mmCIF file of C-alpha atoms in Angstrom:
data_model
loop_
_atom_site.group_PDB
_atom_site.id
_atom_site.type_symbol
_atom_site.label_atom_id
_atom_site.label_comp_id
_atom_site.label_asym_id
_atom_site.label_seq_id
_atom_site.Cartn_x
_atom_site.Cartn_y
_atom_site.Cartn_z
ATOM 1 C CA MET B 1 54.138 39.340 12.335
ATOM 2 C CA SER B 2 52.399 42.737 12.548
ATOM 3 C CA LYS B 3 53.910 45.548 14.560
ATOM 4 C CA LYS B 4 52.472 46.383 17.961
ATOM 5 C CA LYS B 5 50.669 49.745 17.975
ATOM 6 C CA ILE B 6 51.918 52.297 20.502
ATOM 7 C CA VAL B 7 50.235 55.649 21.065
ATOM 8 C CA PHE B 8 52.572 58.228 22.594
ATOM 9 C CA VAL B 9 50.760 61.057 24.388
ATOM 10 C CA ALA B 10 52.911 64.111 25.123
ATOM 11 C CA SER B 11 52.310 67.820 25.070
ATOM 12 C CA TYR B 12 55.347 68.518 22.879
ATOM 13 C CA PHE B 13 56.811 66.808 19.825
ATOM 14 C CA TYR B 14 58.823 67.748 16.742
ATOM 15 C CA PRO B 15 59.573 70.550 15.925
ATOM 16 C CA ASP B 16 59.120 72.045 19.423
ATOM 17 C CA TYR B 17 62.278 73.030 21.306
ATOM 18 C CA ALA B 18 61.125 71.627 24.663
ATOM 19 C CA SER B 19 63.583 68.994 25.875
ATOM 20 C CA THR B 20 60.863 66.362 26.394
ATOM 21 C CA GLY B 21 59.645 66.963 22.844
ATOM 22 C CA GLN B 22 63.120 66.523 21.383
ATOM 23 C CA LEU B 23 63.738 63.346 23.393
ATOM 24 C CA LEU B 24 60.407 61.842 22.375
ATOM 25 C CA THR B 25 61.032 62.724 18.724
ATOM 26 C CA GLU B 26 64.426 60.990 18.736
ATOM 27 C CA LEU B 27 62.947 57.984 20.539
ATOM 28 C CA CYS B 28 60.070 57.585 18.093
ATOM 29 C CA LEU B 29 62.353 57.963 15.067
ATOM 30 C CA GLU B 30 64.429 55.070 16.362
ATOM 31 C CA LEU B 31 61.413 52.925 17.309
ATOM 32 C CA GLN B 32 59.351 53.492 14.145
ATOM 33 C CA HIS B 33 60.951 50.452 12.473
ATOM 34 C CA HIS B 34 59.834 48.169 15.298
ATOM 35 C CA PHE B 35 56.379 49.544 16.232
ATOM 36 C CA ASP B 36 53.349 51.154 14.612
ATOM 37 C CA ILE B 37 53.602 54.597 16.210
ATOM 38 C CA THR B 38 51.051 57.375 16.654
ATOM 39 C CA VAL B 39 51.928 60.524 18.592
ATOM 40 C CA ILE B 40 49.340 62.861 20.127
ATOM 41 C CA ALA B 41 50.801 66.332 20.783
ATOM 42 C CA VAL B 42 49.898 70.011 20.635
ATOM 43 C CA GLN B 43 50.466 71.962 17.453
ATOM 44 C CA PRO B 44 53.967 73.461 17.389
ATOM 45 C CA GLU B 45 54.355 77.195 17.874
ATOM 46 C CA VAL B 46 56.361 77.312 14.645
ATOM 47 C CA ASP B 47 54.498 75.660 11.800
ATOM 48 C CA VAL B 48 56.797 73.572 9.616
ATOM 49 C CA ALA B 49 54.101 72.717 7.066
ATOM 50 C CA PRO B 50 51.782 75.718 6.702
ATOM 51 C CA SER B 51 50.355 74.549 3.419
ATOM 52 C CA ARG B 52 48.950 71.420 5.084
ATOM 53 C CA THR B 53 47.951 72.986 8.370
ATOM 54 C CA ASN B 54 44.605 74.501 9.182
ATOM 55 C CA LYS B 55 44.868 76.262 12.531
ATOM 56 C CA LYS B 56 41.073 76.311 12.869
ATOM 57 C CA LYS B 57 40.919 72.551 13.304
ATOM 58 C CA LEU B 58 40.992 71.048 16.788
ATOM 59 C CA PHE B 59 42.671 67.916 15.419
ATOM 60 C CA GLU B 60 44.883 67.561 12.393
ATOM 61 C CA GLU B 61 46.941 64.707 11.042
ATOM 62 C CA ASP B 62 50.609 64.969 10.131
ATOM 63 C CA TYR B 63 53.498 62.599 9.515
ATOM 64 C CA LEU B 64 57.182 62.485 10.353
ATOM 65 C CA GLU B 65 58.648 59.658 8.283
ATOM 66 C CA GLN B 66 56.579 56.595 9.382
ATOM 67 C CA ILE B 67 55.265 58.304 12.534
ATOM 68 C CA ARG B 68 51.630 59.399 12.457
ATOM 69 C CA ILE B 69 51.036 62.587 14.444
ATOM 70 C CA VAL B 70 47.695 63.864 15.734
ATOM 71 C CA ARG B 71 48.185 67.554 16.494
ATOM 72 C CA LEU B 72 45.892 69.331 18.960
ATOM 73 C CA LYS B 73 44.828 72.959 18.829
ATOM 74 C CA ALA B 74 45.447 73.854 22.468
ATOM 75 C CA PRO B 75 45.588 77.526 23.493
ATOM 76 C CA SER B 76 49.005 79.141 23.755
ATOM 77 C CA VAL B 77 50.321 79.372 27.294
ATOM 78 C CA ASP B 78 51.839 82.307 29.161
ATOM 79 C CA LYS B 79 54.084 80.592 31.689
ATOM 80 C CA THR B 80 54.068 83.634 33.944
ATOM 81 C CA ASN B 81 50.283 83.464 34.291
ATOM 82 C CA LYS B 82 48.656 80.737 36.412
ATOM 83 C CA LEU B 83 45.260 81.175 34.737
ATOM 84 C CA SER B 84 46.851 80.749 31.312
ATOM 85 C CA ARG B 85 48.572 77.567 32.493
ATOM 86 C CA ILE B 86 45.294 76.168 33.825
ATOM 87 C CA LYS B 87 43.490 76.995 30.580
ATOM 88 C CA PHE B 88 46.167 75.172 28.580
ATOM 89 C CA ILE B 89 46.156 72.133 30.871
ATOM 90 C CA VAL B 90 42.368 71.736 30.833
ATOM 91 C CA SER B 91 42.193 72.135 27.055
ATOM 92 C CA TYR B 92 45.055 69.715 26.524
ATOM 93 C CA PHE B 93 43.490 67.146 28.846
ATOM 94 C CA ILE B 94 40.174 67.165 27.002
ATOM 95 C CA LEU B 95 41.620 67.215 23.488
ATOM 96 C CA ALA B 96 44.322 64.611 24.155
ATOM 97 C CA LEU B 97 41.839 62.273 25.810
ATOM 98 C CA VAL B 98 39.370 62.596 22.923
ATOM 99 C CA ALA B 99 42.165 61.974 20.402
ATOM 100 C CA LEU B 100 43.354 58.940 22.376
ATOM 101 C CA LEU B 101 39.881 57.422 22.639
ATOM 102 C CA LYS B 102 39.489 57.741 18.866
ATOM 103 C CA GLN B 103 42.411 55.368 18.351
ATOM 104 C CA ARG B 104 41.625 51.765 17.498
ATOM 105 C CA GLU B 105 43.417 48.524 18.398
ATOM 106 C CA VAL B 106 45.959 50.138 20.683
ATOM 107 C CA ASP B 107 48.410 47.683 22.209
ATOM 108 C CA LEU B 108 50.197 50.141 24.455
ATOM 109 C CA ILE B 109 49.811 53.738 25.612
ATOM 110 C CA TYR B 110 52.958 55.662 26.510
ATOM 111 C CA THR B 111 52.416 58.855 28.433
ATOM 112 C CA ILE B 112 54.681 61.272 30.300
ATOM 113 C CA SER B 113 54.265 63.343 33.440
ATOM 114 C CA SER B 114 53.582 66.549 31.539
ATOM 115 C CA PRO B 115 51.413 68.479 32.043
ATOM 116 C CA PRO B 116 51.657 67.693 35.770
ATOM 117 C CA ILE B 117 49.205 65.000 36.942
ATOM 118 C CA ILE B 118 47.193 65.329 33.723
ATOM 119 C CA GLY B 119 49.707 63.400 31.613
ATOM 120 C CA GLY B 120 49.417 60.356 33.842
ATOM 121 C CA LEU B 121 45.629 60.551 34.133
ATOM 122 C CA ILE B 122 45.216 60.597 30.359
ATOM 123 C CA GLY B 123 47.163 57.353 30.184
ATOM 124 C CA ALA B 124 45.237 55.723 33.055
ATOM 125 C CA ILE B 125 41.833 56.611 31.546
ATOM 126 C CA GLY B 126 42.984 55.604 28.083
ATOM 127 C CA LYS B 127 44.172 52.224 29.361
ATOM 128 C CA LEU B 128 40.785 51.549 30.939
ATOM 129 C CA MET B 129 38.754 52.680 27.921
ATOM 130 C CA ARG B 130 40.978 51.147 25.223
ATOM 131 C CA ARG B 131 41.827 48.023 27.244
ATOM 132 C CA SER B 132 45.469 48.443 26.426
ATOM 133 C CA LYS B 133 48.686 48.470 28.449
ATOM 134 C CA LEU B 134 50.297 51.559 29.904
ATOM 135 C CA VAL B 135 53.853 52.785 30.327
ATOM 136 C CA TYR B 136 54.151 55.965 32.403
ATOM 137 C CA ASN B 137 57.367 57.965 31.972
ATOM 138 C CA ILE B 138 57.897 60.290 34.943
ATOM 139 C CA GLN B 139 60.163 63.128 33.864
ATOM 140 C CA ASP B 140 59.175 65.250 36.875
ATOM 141 C CA PHE B 141 57.374 64.291 40.062
ATOM 142 C CA ASN B 142 54.391 66.467 40.833
ATOM 143 C CA PRO B 143 53.048 67.851 43.042
ATOM 144 C CA GLU B 144 56.472 67.525 44.718
ATOM 145 C CA GLN B 145 58.002 69.917 42.168
ATOM 146 C CA ALA B 146 55.316 72.554 42.650
ATOM 147 C CA GLU B 147 55.454 72.098 46.409
ATOM 148 C CA ALA B 148 59.228 72.732 46.431
ATOM 149 C CA ILE B 149 58.700 76.265 45.103
ATOM 150 C CA SER B 150 55.478 76.885 47.084
ATOM 151 C CA TYR B 151 53.494 77.280 43.861
ATOM 152 C CA THR B 152 50.328 77.632 45.943
ATOM 153 C CA ARG B 153 49.578 77.911 49.645
ATOM 154 C CA GLN B 154 46.633 75.534 49.287
ATOM 155 C CA LYS B 155 48.307 72.433 50.751
ATOM 156 C CA TRP B 156 45.155 70.368 50.240
ATOM 157 C CA LEU B 157 45.644 70.731 46.489
ATOM 158 C CA PHE B 158 49.021 69.001 46.772
ATOM 159 C CA LYS B 159 47.425 66.073 48.630
ATOM 160 C CA ILE B 160 44.720 65.662 46.007
ATOM 161 C CA ALA B 161 47.234 65.955 43.167
ATOM 162 C CA LYS B 162 49.511 63.313 44.667
ATOM 163 C CA SER B 163 46.573 60.955 45.195
ATOM 164 C CA LEU B 164 45.540 61.356 41.552
ATOM 165 C CA ASP B 165 49.066 60.761 40.313
ATOM 166 C CA ASN B 166 49.367 57.676 42.496
ATOM 167 C CA ILE B 167 46.247 56.324 40.768
ATOM 168 C CA SER B 168 48.059 56.740 37.431
ATOM 169 C CA CYS B 169 51.128 55.023 38.855
ATOM 170 C CA ARG B 170 49.099 52.059 40.112
ATOM 171 C CA ALA B 171 47.308 51.783 36.764
ATOM 172 C CA SER B 172 50.612 51.558 34.907
ATOM 173 C CA ASN B 173 52.045 48.266 33.718
ATOM 174 C CA HIS B 174 55.465 49.852 34.018
ATOM 175 C CA ILE B 175 56.850 53.173 35.292
ATOM 176 C CA ILE B 176 60.043 54.740 33.951
ATOM 177 C CA THR B 177 61.958 57.313 35.989
ATOM 178 C CA VAL B 178 64.953 59.196 34.585
ATOM 179 C CA GLY B 179 67.205 59.045 37.641
ATOM 180 C CA LYS B 180 68.015 56.774 40.563
ATOM 181 C CA ASP B 181 67.064 59.528 43.003
ATOM 182 C CA MET B 182 63.666 59.718 41.288
ATOM 183 C CA GLN B 183 63.250 55.973 41.653
ATOM 184 C CA GLU B 184 63.823 56.470 45.387
ATOM 185 C CA THR B 185 61.022 59.056 45.395
ATOM 186 C CA LEU B 186 58.673 56.562 43.747
ATOM 187 C CA VAL B 187 59.516 53.936 46.372
ATOM 188 C CA TYR B 188 58.992 56.509 49.130
ATOM 189 C CA ARG B 189 55.578 57.450 47.737
ATOM 190 C CA PHE B 190 54.381 53.862 48.079
ATOM 191 C CA ARG B 191 56.064 53.047 51.373
ATOM 192 C CA GLY B 192 54.020 50.457 53.225
ATOM 193 C CA SER B 193 52.344 49.220 50.035
ATOM 194 C CA ARG B 194 53.353 47.514 46.799
ATOM 195 C CA VAL B 195 55.597 49.691 44.649
ATOM 196 C CA PRO B 196 54.554 49.628 40.968
ATOM 197 C CA VAL B 197 56.899 47.806 38.582
ATOM 198 C CA ASN B 198 59.496 50.346 37.522
ATOM 199 C CA SER B 199 62.940 50.941 36.059
ATOM 200 C CA VAL B 200 65.405 53.784 35.502
ATOM 201 C CA ILE B 201 66.317 54.871 31.967
ATOM 202 C CA ASN B 202 68.328 58.067 31.740
ATOM 203 C CA ASN B 203 67.606 60.853 29.278
ATOM 204 C CA TRP B 204 70.252 61.560 26.658
ATOM 205 C CA THR B 205 71.571 63.833 23.989
ATOM 206 C CA ASP B 206 72.742 62.879 20.506
ATOM 207 C CA GLU B 207 76.447 62.573 21.289
ATOM 208 C CA GLU B 208 77.220 62.010 17.605
ATOM 209 C CA ASP B 209 75.725 65.404 16.780
ATOM 210 C CA ILE B 210 76.927 67.398 19.790
ATOM 211 C CA VAL B 211 80.703 66.924 20.052
ATOM 212 C CA PRO B 212 83.541 68.960 21.572
ATOM 213 C CA LEU B 213 84.644 71.729 19.189
ATOM 214 C CA GLN B 214 87.436 74.280 19.366
ATOM 215 C CA ARG B 215 86.443 77.919 19.793
ATOM 216 C CA ASP B 216 88.130 78.757 16.471
ATOM 217 C CA HIS B 217 85.514 76.670 14.616
ATOM 218 C CA PRO B 218 83.950 78.978 11.967
ATOM 219 C CA LYS B 219 80.402 78.579 13.305
ATOM 220 C CA ILE B 220 81.496 79.288 16.876
ATOM 221 C CA LYS B 221 83.551 82.279 15.783
ATOM 222 C CA GLN B 222 80.493 83.562 13.928
ATOM 223 C CA PHE B 223 78.321 83.210 17.061
ATOM 224 C CA LEU B 224 80.922 84.947 19.231
ATOM 225 C CA ALA B 225 81.371 87.799 16.753
ATOM 226 C CA GLU B 226 77.633 88.261 16.246
ATOM 227 C CA HIS B 227 77.129 88.871 19.971
ATOM 228 C CA GLN B 228 80.437 90.625 20.740
ATOM 229 C CA LEU B 229 81.647 87.735 22.894
ATOM 230 C CA GLU B 230 85.222 87.479 21.628
ATOM 231 C CA ASN B 231 87.870 87.526 24.348
ATOM 232 C CA LYS B 232 85.244 87.055 27.075
ATOM 233 C CA PHE B 233 85.085 84.371 29.740
ATOM 234 C CA ILE B 234 81.616 83.024 29.035
ATOM 235 C CA VAL B 235 79.434 81.565 31.774
ATOM 236 C CA MET B 236 76.403 80.059 30.027
ATOM 237 C CA TYR B 237 73.008 78.732 31.010
ATOM 238 C CA SER B 238 71.193 77.072 28.113
ATOM 239 C CA GLY B 239 67.694 75.749 28.743
ATOM 240 C CA ASN B 240 64.339 76.516 30.279
ATOM 241 C CA LEU B 241 64.244 79.762 32.280
ATOM 242 C CA GLY B 242 61.409 78.388 34.374
ATOM 243 C CA LEU B 243 60.128 78.344 37.926
ATOM 244 C CA TYR B 244 62.100 75.377 39.222
ATOM 245 C CA TYR B 245 65.681 76.636 38.927
ATOM 246 C CA ASP B 246 65.958 79.659 41.283
ATOM 247 C CA LEU B 247 67.270 81.691 38.351
ATOM 248 C CA GLU B 248 65.509 84.851 39.556
ATOM 249 C CA ASN B 249 67.934 84.801 42.508
ATOM 250 C CA ILE B 250 70.979 83.326 40.768
ATOM 251 C CA ILE B 251 70.916 86.229 38.295
ATOM 252 C CA GLN B 252 71.784 88.524 41.189
ATOM 253 C CA ILE B 253 75.323 87.170 41.455
ATOM 254 C CA THR B 254 76.075 88.861 38.132
ATOM 255 C CA SER B 255 76.297 92.077 40.152
ATOM 256 C CA ASP B 256 79.581 90.770 41.592
ATOM 257 C CA PHE B 257 81.090 90.731 38.095
ATOM 258 C CA ARG B 258 79.556 93.887 36.646
ATOM 259 C CA ASP B 259 82.848 95.809 36.739
ATOM 260 C CA ASP B 260 84.963 93.012 35.277
ATOM 261 C CA PRO B 261 84.906 93.254 31.462
ATOM 262 C CA GLU B 262 86.420 89.770 31.156
ATOM 263 C CA PHE B 263 83.172 88.068 32.179
ATOM 264 C CA MET B 264 80.006 87.572 30.142
ATOM 265 C CA PHE B 265 76.954 85.716 31.400
ATOM 266 C CA VAL B 266 74.843 84.266 28.588
ATOM 267 C CA PHE B 267 71.339 82.920 29.249
ATOM 268 C CA ILE B 268 69.803 81.056 26.314
ATOM 269 C CA GLY B 269 66.139 80.054 26.470
ATOM 270 C CA GLU B 270 62.652 81.140 27.460
ATOM 271 C CA GLY B 271 60.499 80.613 30.509
ATOM 272 C CA GLY B 272 58.423 81.986 33.336
ATOM 273 C CA VAL B 273 61.179 83.942 35.151
ATOM 274 C CA LYS B 274 62.991 85.396 32.143
ATOM 275 C CA GLY B 275 61.146 88.702 32.535
ATOM 276 C CA LYS B 276 62.245 89.025 36.177
ATOM 277 C CA MET B 277 65.827 88.253 35.239
ATOM 278 C CA GLU B 278 65.834 90.866 32.491
ATOM 279 C CA GLN B 279 64.290 93.438 34.836
ATOM 280 C CA TYR B 280 67.004 92.860 37.441
ATOM 281 C CA VAL B 281 69.786 93.295 34.875
ATOM 282 C CA LYS B 282 68.198 96.447 33.481
ATOM 283 C CA LYS B 283 67.479 97.962 36.901
ATOM 284 C CA HIS B 284 71.069 97.506 38.061
ATOM 285 C CA GLY B 285 72.672 98.486 34.771
ATOM 286 C CA ILE B 286 74.608 95.242 34.347
ATOM 287 C CA SER B 287 76.135 95.285 30.885
ATOM 288 C CA ASN B 288 77.841 91.874 30.842
ATOM 289 C CA VAL B 289 74.664 89.771 30.786
ATOM 290 C CA LEU B 290 73.185 88.606 27.484
ATOM 291 C CA PHE B 291 69.774 86.989 26.949
ATOM 292 C CA LEU B 292 69.142 84.975 23.792
ATOM 293 C CA PRO B 293 66.102 82.956 22.666
ATOM 294 C CA PHE B 294 66.136 79.177 22.256
ATOM 295 C CA GLN B 295 68.552 78.292 19.464
ATOM 296 C CA PRO B 296 67.601 76.099 16.488
ATOM 297 C CA LYS B 297 68.626 72.486 17.008
ATOM 298 C CA ASP B 298 71.277 72.652 14.295
ATOM 299 C CA LYS B 299 73.002 75.540 16.121
ATOM 300 C CA ILE B 300 72.991 74.144 19.659
ATOM 301 C CA LYS B 301 76.243 72.229 19.110
ATOM 302 C CA TYR B 302 77.979 75.549 18.427
ATOM 303 C CA THR B 303 76.412 77.639 21.180
ATOM 304 C CA LEU B 304 77.193 75.001 23.812
ATOM 305 C CA ASN B 305 80.817 74.935 22.693
ATOM 306 C CA ALA B 306 81.074 78.718 22.814
ATOM 307 C CA ALA B 307 80.999 78.728 26.635
ATOM 308 C CA HIS B 308 83.941 78.248 28.972
ATOM 309 C CA VAL B 309 81.696 76.857 31.705
ATOM 310 C CA HIS B 310 78.005 75.983 31.966
ATOM 311 C CA LEU B 311 75.540 76.363 34.815
ATOM 312 C CA VAL B 312 73.329 73.339 35.528
ATOM 313 C CA VAL B 313 70.912 74.273 38.290
ATOM 314 C CA ASN B 314 67.872 73.143 40.250
ATOM 315 C CA GLN B 315 65.894 74.795 43.020
ATOM 316 C CA LYS B 316 66.282 73.542 46.580
ATOM 317 C CA GLY B 317 63.888 70.657 47.219
ATOM 318 C CA ILE B 318 64.045 69.273 43.650
ATOM 319 C CA LYS B 319 66.314 66.325 44.522
ATOM 320 C CA GLY B 320 64.521 63.130 43.539
ATOM 321 C CA VAL B 321 61.879 65.151 41.715
ATOM 322 C CA SER B 322 63.515 66.147 38.438
ATOM 323 C CA VAL B 323 66.773 65.742 36.484
ATOM 324 C CA PRO B 324 67.913 68.749 34.386
ATOM 325 C CA SER B 325 68.266 67.285 30.885
ATOM 326 C CA LYS B 326 70.595 70.098 29.838
ATOM 327 C CA ILE B 327 73.446 68.311 31.638
ATOM 328 C CA TYR B 328 73.679 65.682 28.881
ATOM 329 C CA GLY B 329 74.220 68.264 26.143
ATOM 330 C CA VAL B 330 76.909 70.039 28.159
ATOM 331 C CA MET B 331 78.709 66.778 28.873
ATOM 332 C CA ALA B 332 78.521 65.825 25.188
ATOM 333 C CA ALA B 333 80.128 69.155 24.273
ATOM 334 C CA GLY B 334 82.906 68.424 26.750
ATOM 335 C CA LYS B 335 82.438 71.621 28.718
ATOM 336 C CA PRO B 336 82.989 72.069 32.483
ATOM 337 C CA ILE B 337 79.941 72.388 34.707
ATOM 338 C CA ILE B 338 79.121 74.358 37.817
ATOM 339 C CA GLY B 339 76.189 72.483 39.299
ATOM 340 C CA VAL B 340 73.852 74.251 41.690
ATOM 341 C CA LEU B 341 72.408 70.995 42.908
ATOM 342 C CA GLU B 342 71.552 69.112 46.064
ATOM 343 C CA LYS B 343 74.001 66.487 47.244
ATOM 344 C CA GLY B 344 72.930 63.029 46.119
ATOM 345 C CA SER B 345 70.746 64.243 43.255
ATOM 346 C CA GLU B 346 71.160 62.513 39.886
ATOM 347 C CA ALA B 347 72.859 65.459 38.167
ATOM 348 C CA SER B 348 75.127 66.114 41.155
ATOM 349 C CA THR B 349 76.224 62.474 41.133
ATOM 350 C CA LEU B 350 76.988 62.636 37.395
ATOM 351 C CA ILE B 351 79.260 65.655 37.889
ATOM 352 C CA GLU B 352 81.039 64.114 40.852
ATOM 353 C CA ASN B 353 81.464 60.654 39.295
ATOM 354 C CA SER B 354 82.788 62.056 36.026
ATOM 355 C CA GLY B 355 84.906 64.822 37.561
ATOM 356 C CA CYS B 356 83.614 67.306 34.968
ATOM 357 C CA GLY B 357 83.013 70.215 37.329
ATOM 358 C CA VAL B 358 82.066 71.387 40.793
ATOM 359 C CA VAL B 359 78.822 71.304 42.761
ATOM 360 C CA VAL B 360 77.443 73.871 45.202
ATOM 361 C CA GLU B 361 74.258 73.602 47.207
ATOM 362 C CA PRO B 362 71.191 75.544 45.992
ATOM 363 C CA GLN B 363 70.816 79.030 47.497
ATOM 364 C CA SER B 364 74.568 79.154 48.323
ATOM 365 C CA TYR B 365 74.992 82.281 46.219
ATOM 366 C CA ARG B 366 78.336 83.430 47.683
ATOM 367 C CA GLU B 367 79.832 79.998 47.104
ATOM 368 C CA LEU B 368 78.527 80.009 43.534
ATOM 369 C CA ALA B 369 80.196 83.360 42.855
ATOM 370 C CA ARG B 370 83.468 82.099 44.321
ATOM 371 C CA SER B 371 83.284 78.938 42.184
ATOM 372 C CA ILE B 372 82.893 81.034 39.039
ATOM 373 C CA GLU B 373 85.906 83.161 40.034
ATOM 374 C CA THR B 374 88.010 80.079 40.786
ATOM 375 C CA ILE B 375 87.200 78.375 37.492
ATOM 376 C CA ALA B 376 87.885 81.571 35.539
ATOM 377 C CA GLN B 377 91.392 81.644 37.020
ATOM 378 C CA MET B 378 92.187 78.095 35.869
ATOM 379 C CA ASN B 379 94.574 77.437 33.031
ATOM 380 C CA ARG B 380 92.442 77.093 29.892
ATOM 381 C CA ASP B 381 94.000 73.762 28.894
ATOM 382 C CA MET B 382 93.294 72.355 32.354
ATOM 383 C CA LEU B 383 89.742 73.668 32.155
ATOM 384 C CA ASP B 384 89.264 71.912 28.826
ATOM 385 C CA GLN B 385 90.488 68.651 30.335
ATOM 386 C CA VAL B 386 87.933 68.934 33.141
ATOM 387 C CA GLY B 387 85.141 69.312 30.602
ATOM 388 C CA LEU B 388 86.339 66.395 28.474
ATOM 389 C CA LYS B 389 85.995 64.094 31.479
ATOM 390 C CA GLY B 390 82.251 64.619 31.177
ATOM 391 C CA ARG B 391 82.347 63.646 27.501
ATOM 392 C CA THR B 392 84.222 60.434 28.283
ATOM 393 C CA TYR B 393 81.799 59.532 31.060
ATOM 394 C CA LEU B 394 78.788 60.179 28.833
ATOM 395 C CA GLU B 395 80.174 57.955 26.063
ATOM 396 C CA ASN B 396 80.774 55.130 28.525
ATOM 397 C CA HIS B 397 77.596 55.331 30.607
ATOM 398 C CA LEU B 398 74.949 57.620 29.073
ATOM 399 C CA ALA B 399 75.031 56.974 25.329
ATOM 400 C CA LYS B 400 71.849 57.621 23.362
ATOM 401 C CA LYS B 401 72.003 54.190 21.704
ATOM 402 C CA THR B 402 72.122 52.439 25.080
ATOM 403 C CA ALA B 403 69.105 54.337 26.447
ATOM 404 C CA ILE B 404 67.001 53.781 23.329
ATOM 405 C CA GLU B 405 67.855 50.074 23.299
ATOM 406 C CA LYS B 406 66.533 49.879 26.875
ATOM 407 C CA TYR B 407 63.294 51.581 25.754
ATOM 408 C CA LYS B 408 62.934 49.214 22.810
ATOM 409 C CA HIS B 409 63.377 46.135 24.985
ATOM 410 C CA LEU B 410 61.011 47.438 27.675
ATOM 411 C CA LEU B 411 58.229 48.424 25.258
ATOM 412 C CA GLN B 412 58.451 45.083 23.484
ATOM 413 C CA MET B 413 58.256 43.269 26.797
ATOM 414 C CA VAL B 414 55.257 45.243 28.090
ATOM 415 C CA SER B 415 53.321 45.165 24.793
ATOM 416 C CA ASN B 416 53.824 41.416 24.507
ATOM 417 C CA ASN B 417 53.448 40.348 28.137
ATOM 418 C CA GLY B 418 52.221 43.248 30.257
#
């Protein structure tokens, strides 16, 4: 019996650092033995095979084990510039759609909600033109996400965007959301009418790769020494420094700790508000804040374990719209979490159910500062035990193998039956 052909359409794929790209890469590597897989994605910023890559081509073919990859030459994007974002989105939409329509005998199209609205539309159009089935994975609800941060004052644009995304939802044979609160948002969107067939499958991290490590591990000691972090109480944020996390305001609480040499705030990643954060630190002469770029995947297990406590944050209004994937890596590392999250959100519920940290409401900056002070005063052994509760919970409820098995079963069901 021949394998069913699935075309995955996503803006990012191996070797990009974006969390959605890493998740999709791990998923496809596990599914390649059960399906004939093609991935359509933009060319990575870092070229892993320069001898085979011609940057002048709009489309190029690559392989990762048995996975065929069609890479698109989309323009680079400056996330601080709206025009640059629009240029990227339009180019990606055209190129991805052309690449998808070139595919033959497609049984199923799998698309994600990135770029906003466009990801779903590509899948809906592709389903119609290729007469295939469609699975739509909603990692973030838009325009709800953009509306939460008042990305534009043109409210009519939000209405149009939501209508377009609802078309993609209705066209889907199955919708996947990554949190129960997001499933509630989907149901709310279609109140009064039939809700598309859907299910919840959580994101994950590779818990066999990222494990709790002692701070005297040679690789962790090397990281601490390289950045003069020995004997510091490290508060870390590792992930996207983007528009949806209120980081441009959260950075201001570091002023409360500027005269305490025990503390060090470490922000690892890139994104649209990183420049503003760096400007604030420089303007106020705060010496105990460190900014680092995204770390290579093989080093993340060490950098996560270097922290005493991690920040997992979302902007106010993001409940039911997005789940910060960074929480899974922190839980796998067995580190305590301070969640700046709305009550009832998926990530907030994970912290509370596991007992691996504390949660404060978004924009409660004084309470956040007090929580950091309180945790820093805890006995280090007790603090470690709090973090390990997250690891135990993740192993029991959020294992990578369990999530991928759910994907495998779902994709087989949809490709065979619709």
